[in-house]
Short mmCIF file of C-alpha atoms and ligand atoms in Angstrom, two decimals:
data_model
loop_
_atom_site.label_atom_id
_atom_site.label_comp_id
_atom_site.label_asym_id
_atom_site.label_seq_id
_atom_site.Cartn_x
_atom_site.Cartn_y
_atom_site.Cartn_z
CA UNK A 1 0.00 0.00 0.00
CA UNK A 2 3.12 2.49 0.49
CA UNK A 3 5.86 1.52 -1.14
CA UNK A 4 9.15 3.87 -0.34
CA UNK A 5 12.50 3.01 -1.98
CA UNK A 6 15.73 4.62 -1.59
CA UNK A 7 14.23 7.48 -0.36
CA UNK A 8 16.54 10.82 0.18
CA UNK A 9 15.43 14.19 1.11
CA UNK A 10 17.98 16.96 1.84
CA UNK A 11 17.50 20.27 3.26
CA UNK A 12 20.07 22.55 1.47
CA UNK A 13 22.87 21.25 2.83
CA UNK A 14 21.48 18.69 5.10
CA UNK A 15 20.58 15.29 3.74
CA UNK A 16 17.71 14.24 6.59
CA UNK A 17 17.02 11.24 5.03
CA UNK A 18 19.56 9.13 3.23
CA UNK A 19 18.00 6.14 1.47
CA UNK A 20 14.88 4.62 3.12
CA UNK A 21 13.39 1.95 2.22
CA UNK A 22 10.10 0.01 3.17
CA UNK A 23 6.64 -1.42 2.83
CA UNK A 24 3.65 -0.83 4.98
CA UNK A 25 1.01 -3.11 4.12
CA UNK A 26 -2.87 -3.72 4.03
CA UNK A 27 -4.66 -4.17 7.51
CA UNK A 28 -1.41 -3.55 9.32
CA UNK A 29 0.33 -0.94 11.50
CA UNK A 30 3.85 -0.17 10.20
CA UNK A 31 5.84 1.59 13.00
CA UNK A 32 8.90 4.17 12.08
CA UNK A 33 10.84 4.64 15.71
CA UNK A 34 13.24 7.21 16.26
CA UNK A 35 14.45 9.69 18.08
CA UNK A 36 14.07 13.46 17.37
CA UNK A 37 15.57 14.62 14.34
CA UNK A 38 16.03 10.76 13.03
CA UNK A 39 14.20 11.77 9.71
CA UNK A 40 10.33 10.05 10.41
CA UNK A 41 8.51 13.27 9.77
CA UNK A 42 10.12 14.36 6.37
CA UNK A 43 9.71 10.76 5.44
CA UNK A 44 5.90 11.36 6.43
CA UNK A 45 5.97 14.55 4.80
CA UNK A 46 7.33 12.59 1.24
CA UNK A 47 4.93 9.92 1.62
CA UNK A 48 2.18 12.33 1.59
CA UNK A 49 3.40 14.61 -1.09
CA UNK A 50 3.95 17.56 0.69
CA UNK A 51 7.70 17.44 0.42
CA UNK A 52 9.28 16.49 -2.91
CA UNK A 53 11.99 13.46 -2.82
CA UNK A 54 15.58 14.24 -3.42
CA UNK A 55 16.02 10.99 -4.53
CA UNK A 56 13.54 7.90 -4.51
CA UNK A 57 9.93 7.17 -5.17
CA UNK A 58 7.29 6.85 -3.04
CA UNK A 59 4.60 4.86 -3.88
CA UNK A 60 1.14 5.07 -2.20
CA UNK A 61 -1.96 2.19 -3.35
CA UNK A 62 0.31 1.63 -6.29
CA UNK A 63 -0.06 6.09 -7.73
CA UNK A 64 3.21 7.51 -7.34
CA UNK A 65 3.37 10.29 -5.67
CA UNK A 66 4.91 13.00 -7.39
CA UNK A 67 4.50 11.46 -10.98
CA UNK A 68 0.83 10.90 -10.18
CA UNK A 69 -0.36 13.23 -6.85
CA UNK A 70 -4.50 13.66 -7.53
CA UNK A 71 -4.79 9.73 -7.13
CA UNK A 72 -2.07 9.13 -4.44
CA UNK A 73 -3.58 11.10 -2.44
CA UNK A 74 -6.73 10.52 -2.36
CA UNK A 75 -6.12 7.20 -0.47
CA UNK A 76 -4.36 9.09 2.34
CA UNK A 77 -5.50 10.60 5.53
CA UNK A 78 -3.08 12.62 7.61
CA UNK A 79 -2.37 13.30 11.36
CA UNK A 80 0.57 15.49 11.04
CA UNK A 81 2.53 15.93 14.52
CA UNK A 82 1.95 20.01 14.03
CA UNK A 83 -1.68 20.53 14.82
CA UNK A 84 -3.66 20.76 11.92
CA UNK A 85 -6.94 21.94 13.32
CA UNK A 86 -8.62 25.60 13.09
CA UNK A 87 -9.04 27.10 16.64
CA UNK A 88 -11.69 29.53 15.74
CA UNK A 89 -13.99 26.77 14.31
CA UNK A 90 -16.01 24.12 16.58
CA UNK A 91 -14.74 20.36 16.91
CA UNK A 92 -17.49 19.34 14.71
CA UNK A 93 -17.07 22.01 11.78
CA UNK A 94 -13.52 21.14 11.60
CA UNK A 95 -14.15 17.61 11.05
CA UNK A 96 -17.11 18.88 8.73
CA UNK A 97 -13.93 20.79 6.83
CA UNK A 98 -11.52 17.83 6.11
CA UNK A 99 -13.97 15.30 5.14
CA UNK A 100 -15.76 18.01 2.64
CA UNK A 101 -12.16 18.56 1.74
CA UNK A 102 -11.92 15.07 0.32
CA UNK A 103 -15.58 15.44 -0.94
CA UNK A 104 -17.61 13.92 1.56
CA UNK A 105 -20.87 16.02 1.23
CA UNK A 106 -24.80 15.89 2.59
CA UNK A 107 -25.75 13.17 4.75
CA UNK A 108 -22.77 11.58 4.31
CA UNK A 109 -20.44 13.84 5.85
CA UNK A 110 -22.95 14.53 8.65
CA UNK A 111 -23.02 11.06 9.84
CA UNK A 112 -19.10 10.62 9.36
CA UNK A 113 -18.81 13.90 11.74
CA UNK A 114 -21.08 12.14 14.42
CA UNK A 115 -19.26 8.86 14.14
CA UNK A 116 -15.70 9.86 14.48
CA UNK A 117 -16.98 12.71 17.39
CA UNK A 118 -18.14 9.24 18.90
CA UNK A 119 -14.96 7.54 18.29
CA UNK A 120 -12.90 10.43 19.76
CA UNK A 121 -15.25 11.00 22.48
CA UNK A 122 -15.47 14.78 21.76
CA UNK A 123 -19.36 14.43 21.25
CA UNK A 124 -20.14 16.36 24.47
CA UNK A 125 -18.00 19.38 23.55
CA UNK A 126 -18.35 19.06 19.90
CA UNK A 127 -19.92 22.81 19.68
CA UNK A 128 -16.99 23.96 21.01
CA UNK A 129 -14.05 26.00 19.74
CA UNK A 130 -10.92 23.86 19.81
CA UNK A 131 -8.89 27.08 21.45
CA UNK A 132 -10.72 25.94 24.87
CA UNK A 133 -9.35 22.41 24.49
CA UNK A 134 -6.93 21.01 26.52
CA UNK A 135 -3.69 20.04 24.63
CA UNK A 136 -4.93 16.44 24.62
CA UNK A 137 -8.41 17.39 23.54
CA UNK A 138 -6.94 18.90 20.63
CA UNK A 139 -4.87 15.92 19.88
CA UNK A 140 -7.65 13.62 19.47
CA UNK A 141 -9.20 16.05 17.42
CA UNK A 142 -6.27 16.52 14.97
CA UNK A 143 -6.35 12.68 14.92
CA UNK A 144 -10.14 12.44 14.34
CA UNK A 145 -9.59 14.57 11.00
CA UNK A 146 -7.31 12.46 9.23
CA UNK A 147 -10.35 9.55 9.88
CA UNK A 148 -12.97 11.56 8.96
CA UNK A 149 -12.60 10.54 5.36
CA UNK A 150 -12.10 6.97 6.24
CA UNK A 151 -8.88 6.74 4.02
CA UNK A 152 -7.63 3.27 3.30
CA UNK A 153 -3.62 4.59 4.11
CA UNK A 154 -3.30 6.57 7.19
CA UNK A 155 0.08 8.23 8.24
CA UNK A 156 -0.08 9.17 11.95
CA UNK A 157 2.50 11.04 13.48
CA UNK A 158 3.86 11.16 17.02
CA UNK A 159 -0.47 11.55 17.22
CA UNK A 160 -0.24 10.55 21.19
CA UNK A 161 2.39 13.26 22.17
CA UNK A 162 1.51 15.33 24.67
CA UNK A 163 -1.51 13.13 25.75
CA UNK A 164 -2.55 11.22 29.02
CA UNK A 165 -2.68 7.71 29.50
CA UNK A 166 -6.39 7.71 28.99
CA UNK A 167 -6.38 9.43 25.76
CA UNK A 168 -3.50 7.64 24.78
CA UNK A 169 -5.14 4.49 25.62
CA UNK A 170 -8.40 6.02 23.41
CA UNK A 171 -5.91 6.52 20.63
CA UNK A 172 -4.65 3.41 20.59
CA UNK A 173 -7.71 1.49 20.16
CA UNK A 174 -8.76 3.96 17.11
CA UNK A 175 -5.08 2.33 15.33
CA UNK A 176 -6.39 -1.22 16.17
CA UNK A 177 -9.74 -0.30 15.15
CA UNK A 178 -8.41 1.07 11.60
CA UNK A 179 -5.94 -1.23 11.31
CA UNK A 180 -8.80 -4.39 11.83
CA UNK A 181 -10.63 -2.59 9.19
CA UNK A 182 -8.39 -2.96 7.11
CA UNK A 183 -6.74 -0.15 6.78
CA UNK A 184 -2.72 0.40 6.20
CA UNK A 185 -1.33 2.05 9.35
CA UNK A 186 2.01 3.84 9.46
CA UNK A 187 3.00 5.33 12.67
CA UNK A 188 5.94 7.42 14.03
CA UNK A 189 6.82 7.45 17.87
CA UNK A 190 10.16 7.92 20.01
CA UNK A 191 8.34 5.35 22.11
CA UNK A 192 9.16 2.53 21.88
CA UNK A 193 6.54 1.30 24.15
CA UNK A 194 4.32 2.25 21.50
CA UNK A 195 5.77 0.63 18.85
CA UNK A 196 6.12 -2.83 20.48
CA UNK A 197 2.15 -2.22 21.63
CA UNK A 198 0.95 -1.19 18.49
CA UNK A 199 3.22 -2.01 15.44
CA UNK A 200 2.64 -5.57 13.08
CA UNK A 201 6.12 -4.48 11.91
CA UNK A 202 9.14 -1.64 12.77
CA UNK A 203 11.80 0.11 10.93
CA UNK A 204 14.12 1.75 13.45
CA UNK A 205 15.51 5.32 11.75
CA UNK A 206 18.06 7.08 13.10
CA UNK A 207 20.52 10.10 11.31
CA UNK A 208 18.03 9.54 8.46
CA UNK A 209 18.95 5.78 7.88
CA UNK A 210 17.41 2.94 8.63
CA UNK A 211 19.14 0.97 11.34
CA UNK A 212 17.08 -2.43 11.79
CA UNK A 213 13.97 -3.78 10.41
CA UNK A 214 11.55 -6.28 10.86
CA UNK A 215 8.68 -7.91 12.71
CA UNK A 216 9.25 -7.82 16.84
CA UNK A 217 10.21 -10.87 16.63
CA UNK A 218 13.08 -10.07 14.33
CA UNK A 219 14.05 -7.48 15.70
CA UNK A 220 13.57 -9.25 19.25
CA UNK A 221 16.49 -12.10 17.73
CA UNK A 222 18.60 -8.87 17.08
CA UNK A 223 18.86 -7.78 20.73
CA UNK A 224 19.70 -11.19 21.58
CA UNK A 225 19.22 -13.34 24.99
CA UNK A 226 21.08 -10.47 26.84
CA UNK A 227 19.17 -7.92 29.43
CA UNK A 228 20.81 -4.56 30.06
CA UNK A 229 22.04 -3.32 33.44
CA UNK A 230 22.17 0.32 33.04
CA UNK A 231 24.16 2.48 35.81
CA UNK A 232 24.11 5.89 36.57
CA UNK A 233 26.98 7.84 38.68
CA UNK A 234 30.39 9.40 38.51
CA UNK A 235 32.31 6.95 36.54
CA UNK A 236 36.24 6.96 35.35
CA UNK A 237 35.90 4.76 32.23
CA UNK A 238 38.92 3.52 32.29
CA UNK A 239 38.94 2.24 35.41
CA UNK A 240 35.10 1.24 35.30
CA UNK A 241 36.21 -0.78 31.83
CA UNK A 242 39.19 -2.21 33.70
CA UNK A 243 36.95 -3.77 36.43
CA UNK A 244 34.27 -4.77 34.15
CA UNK A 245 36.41 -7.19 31.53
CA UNK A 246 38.34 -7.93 34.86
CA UNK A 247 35.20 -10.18 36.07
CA UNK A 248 34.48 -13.85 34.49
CA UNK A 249 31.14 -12.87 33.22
CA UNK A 250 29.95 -13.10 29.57
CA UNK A 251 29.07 -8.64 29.13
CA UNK A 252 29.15 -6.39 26.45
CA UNK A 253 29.70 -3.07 27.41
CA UNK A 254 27.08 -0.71 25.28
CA UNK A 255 27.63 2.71 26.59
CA UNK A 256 30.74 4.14 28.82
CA UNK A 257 31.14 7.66 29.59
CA UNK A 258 31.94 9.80 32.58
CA UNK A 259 28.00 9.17 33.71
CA UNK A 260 26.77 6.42 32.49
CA UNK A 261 27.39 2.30 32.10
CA UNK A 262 25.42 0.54 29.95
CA UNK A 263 25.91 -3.75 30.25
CA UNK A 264 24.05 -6.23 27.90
CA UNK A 265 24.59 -9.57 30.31
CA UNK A 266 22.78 -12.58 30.28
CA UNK A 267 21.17 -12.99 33.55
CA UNK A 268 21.36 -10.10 34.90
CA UNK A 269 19.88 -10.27 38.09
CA UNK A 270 21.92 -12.92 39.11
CA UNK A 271 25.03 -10.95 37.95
CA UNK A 272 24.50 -7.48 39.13
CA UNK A 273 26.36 -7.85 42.78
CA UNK A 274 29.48 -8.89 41.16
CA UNK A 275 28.82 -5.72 38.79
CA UNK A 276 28.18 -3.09 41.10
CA UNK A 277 31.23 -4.57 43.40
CA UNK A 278 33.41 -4.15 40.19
CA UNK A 279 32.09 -1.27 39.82
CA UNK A 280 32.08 0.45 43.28
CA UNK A 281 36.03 -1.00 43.80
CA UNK A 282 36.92 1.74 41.09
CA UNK A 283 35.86 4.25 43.64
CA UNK A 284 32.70 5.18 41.20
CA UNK A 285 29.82 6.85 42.66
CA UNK A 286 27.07 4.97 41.58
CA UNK A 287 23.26 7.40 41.51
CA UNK A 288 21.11 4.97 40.29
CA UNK A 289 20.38 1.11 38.51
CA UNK A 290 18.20 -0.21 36.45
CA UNK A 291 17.49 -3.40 35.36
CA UNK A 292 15.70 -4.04 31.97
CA UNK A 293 14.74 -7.07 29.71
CA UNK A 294 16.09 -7.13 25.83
CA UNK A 295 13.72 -4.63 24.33
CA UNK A 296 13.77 -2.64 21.57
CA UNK A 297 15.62 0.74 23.68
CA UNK A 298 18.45 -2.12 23.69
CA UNK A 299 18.40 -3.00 20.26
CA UNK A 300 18.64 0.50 19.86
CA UNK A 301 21.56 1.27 22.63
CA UNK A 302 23.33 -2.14 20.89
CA UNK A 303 23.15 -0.19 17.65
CA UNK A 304 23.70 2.97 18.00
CA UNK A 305 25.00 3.34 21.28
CA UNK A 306 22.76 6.04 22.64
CA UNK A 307 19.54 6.02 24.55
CA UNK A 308 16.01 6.34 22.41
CA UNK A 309 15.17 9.26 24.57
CA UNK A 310 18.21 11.00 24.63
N1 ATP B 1 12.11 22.56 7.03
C1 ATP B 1 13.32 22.17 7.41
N2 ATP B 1 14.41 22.88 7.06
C2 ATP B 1 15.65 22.49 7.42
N3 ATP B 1 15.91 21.39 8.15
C3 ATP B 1 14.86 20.63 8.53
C4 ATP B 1 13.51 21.00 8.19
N4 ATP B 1 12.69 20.06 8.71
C5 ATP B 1 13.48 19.16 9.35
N5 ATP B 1 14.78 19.51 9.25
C6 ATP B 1 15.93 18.76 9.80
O1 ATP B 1 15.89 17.45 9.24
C7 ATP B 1 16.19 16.46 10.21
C8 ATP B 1 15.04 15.49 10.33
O2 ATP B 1 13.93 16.17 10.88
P1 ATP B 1 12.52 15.49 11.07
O3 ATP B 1 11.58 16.55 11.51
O4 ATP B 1 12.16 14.72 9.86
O5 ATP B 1 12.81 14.46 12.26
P2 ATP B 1 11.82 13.67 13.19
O6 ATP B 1 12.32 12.26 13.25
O7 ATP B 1 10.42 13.86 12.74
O8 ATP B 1 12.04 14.34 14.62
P3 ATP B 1 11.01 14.63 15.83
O9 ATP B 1 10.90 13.35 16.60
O10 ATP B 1 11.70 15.69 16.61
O11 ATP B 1 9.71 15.06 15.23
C9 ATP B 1 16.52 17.22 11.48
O12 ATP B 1 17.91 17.39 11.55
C10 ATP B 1 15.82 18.56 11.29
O13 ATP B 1 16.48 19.57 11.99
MG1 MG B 2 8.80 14.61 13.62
#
């Protein structure tokens, strides 16, 4: 359903995205994680045709999308991560706007407006201007109006920023929802909570390129059996390094600076005295430990060697 190959975009001098490739398919949520400034929104902003490729095509329900816009588009519906809503109009006549946009009209559009209100649970305060809302009210609005059209390829991104749990929740069962109906989900997030909840399959972009690919289970094989121990403190690397290959355990050490030790260690609970001991004898000063399972923040710190949320 989008089809992006060897997509670059530059900015002037800066090449944001350097050669991206993927598929996001048919009644499935295709995640793009990354952290800020990794590239997902200009690839967004390619896929729907409001930035022209560098390099690369972009294909969306087989229309390309420079070469052949009108019908490209028309498949597509939009949550971009800037608002996208009028503040002066009411919830309702904004969602009136977008779907009239893409020609919904009469008693059609009426009973699209009521449904995704429903959906969005913004039927209460529908009359209202959107300037009132809360920031999370107006997120579920900007979501509702990329549905309102009920597009068959929708591009959502970063929608749940700035939202609480319960909306987030709310917005989360609207992607399962679409997605179940058949409908080809991408979705960009620096969480990667949300991208193991939500995604059928990932692409992990970072400096514009992407890093690792796959279903969760693929990229579950990449992380390997190891968890991470992650440390926090006043650390002399050498030293800390010294003490750390100095022990009989199987580690890889992931991140070392002045404040921070990152271990991938199988077994890490069992392991971890030994590891702060090591630690501690290099006169460290350790703040603070945590103890995770192979996820996909250690794919990424395996990879790239910084945290997601840096
Ligand atoms: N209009 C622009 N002009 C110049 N540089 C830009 C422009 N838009 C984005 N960039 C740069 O391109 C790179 C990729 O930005 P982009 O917005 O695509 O990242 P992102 O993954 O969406 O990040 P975030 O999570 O912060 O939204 C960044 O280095 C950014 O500063
Ligand atoms: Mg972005």
């Amino acid at each position: 359903m989008i089809e992006v190959k060897d997509l670059q975009k530059s900015y002037g001098e800066l090449l944001a995205v350097k050669g991206v490739s993927f598929t996001a398919r048919k009644g499935s949520v295709f995640g793009l994680l990354g952290p800020n400034g990794a590239g997902k929104s200009t690839v967004i902003s390619c896929i729907c045709g409001l930035l022209k490729p560098t390099a690369g095509t972009v294909t969306v329900n087989g229309f390309d999308i420079v070469g052949e816009a009108k019908k490209a588009k028309r498949s597509l519906g939009v949550v971009p991560q800037e608002l996208a809503i009028y503040e002066d109009f009411s919830a309702r006549d904004n969602l009136a706007y977008w779907g009239a946009a893409y020609g919904l009209k009469g008693r059609e559009l009426k009973s699209r407006v009521a449904y995704v209100l429903e959906r969005i649970g913004l039927q209460d305060r529908a009359g209202e201007l959107p300037k009132n809302y809360s920031g999370g009210l107006k997120r579920r609005l900007n979501f509702g109006c990329g549905l309102v059209h009920e597009p068959e390829i929708l591009l959502l991104d970063e929608p749940t920023v700035g939202v609480d749990p319960q909306s987030r929740e709310r917005l989360f069962n609207l992607v399962k929802e679409e997605r179940d109906k058949g409908t080809c989900v991408l979705y960009t997030t620096h969480y990667m909570e949300e991208a193991e909840n939500l995604c059928d399959e990932l692409a992990i972009i970072d400096h514009g390129k992407i890093i690792a690919a796959g279903t969760l289970k693929d990229l579950r094989a990449q992380v390997g059996e190891s968890d991470i121990i992650q440390l926090s403190g006043t650390f002399d690397p050498i030293a800390v390094e010294a003490a750390i290959l100095g022990l009989a355990i199987d580690s890889e050490i992931l991140v070392l600076s002045a404040g921070t030790l990152v271990l991938a260690i199988e077994e890490a609970a069992a392991q971890l005295p030994a590891v702060l001991q090591a630690v501690s004898s290099t006169e460290a000063e350790i703040r603070e430990t945590r103890l995770s399972e192979p996820n996909l923040e250690s794919l990424f710190l395996k990879l790239t060697g910084s945290e997601l949320r840096a």
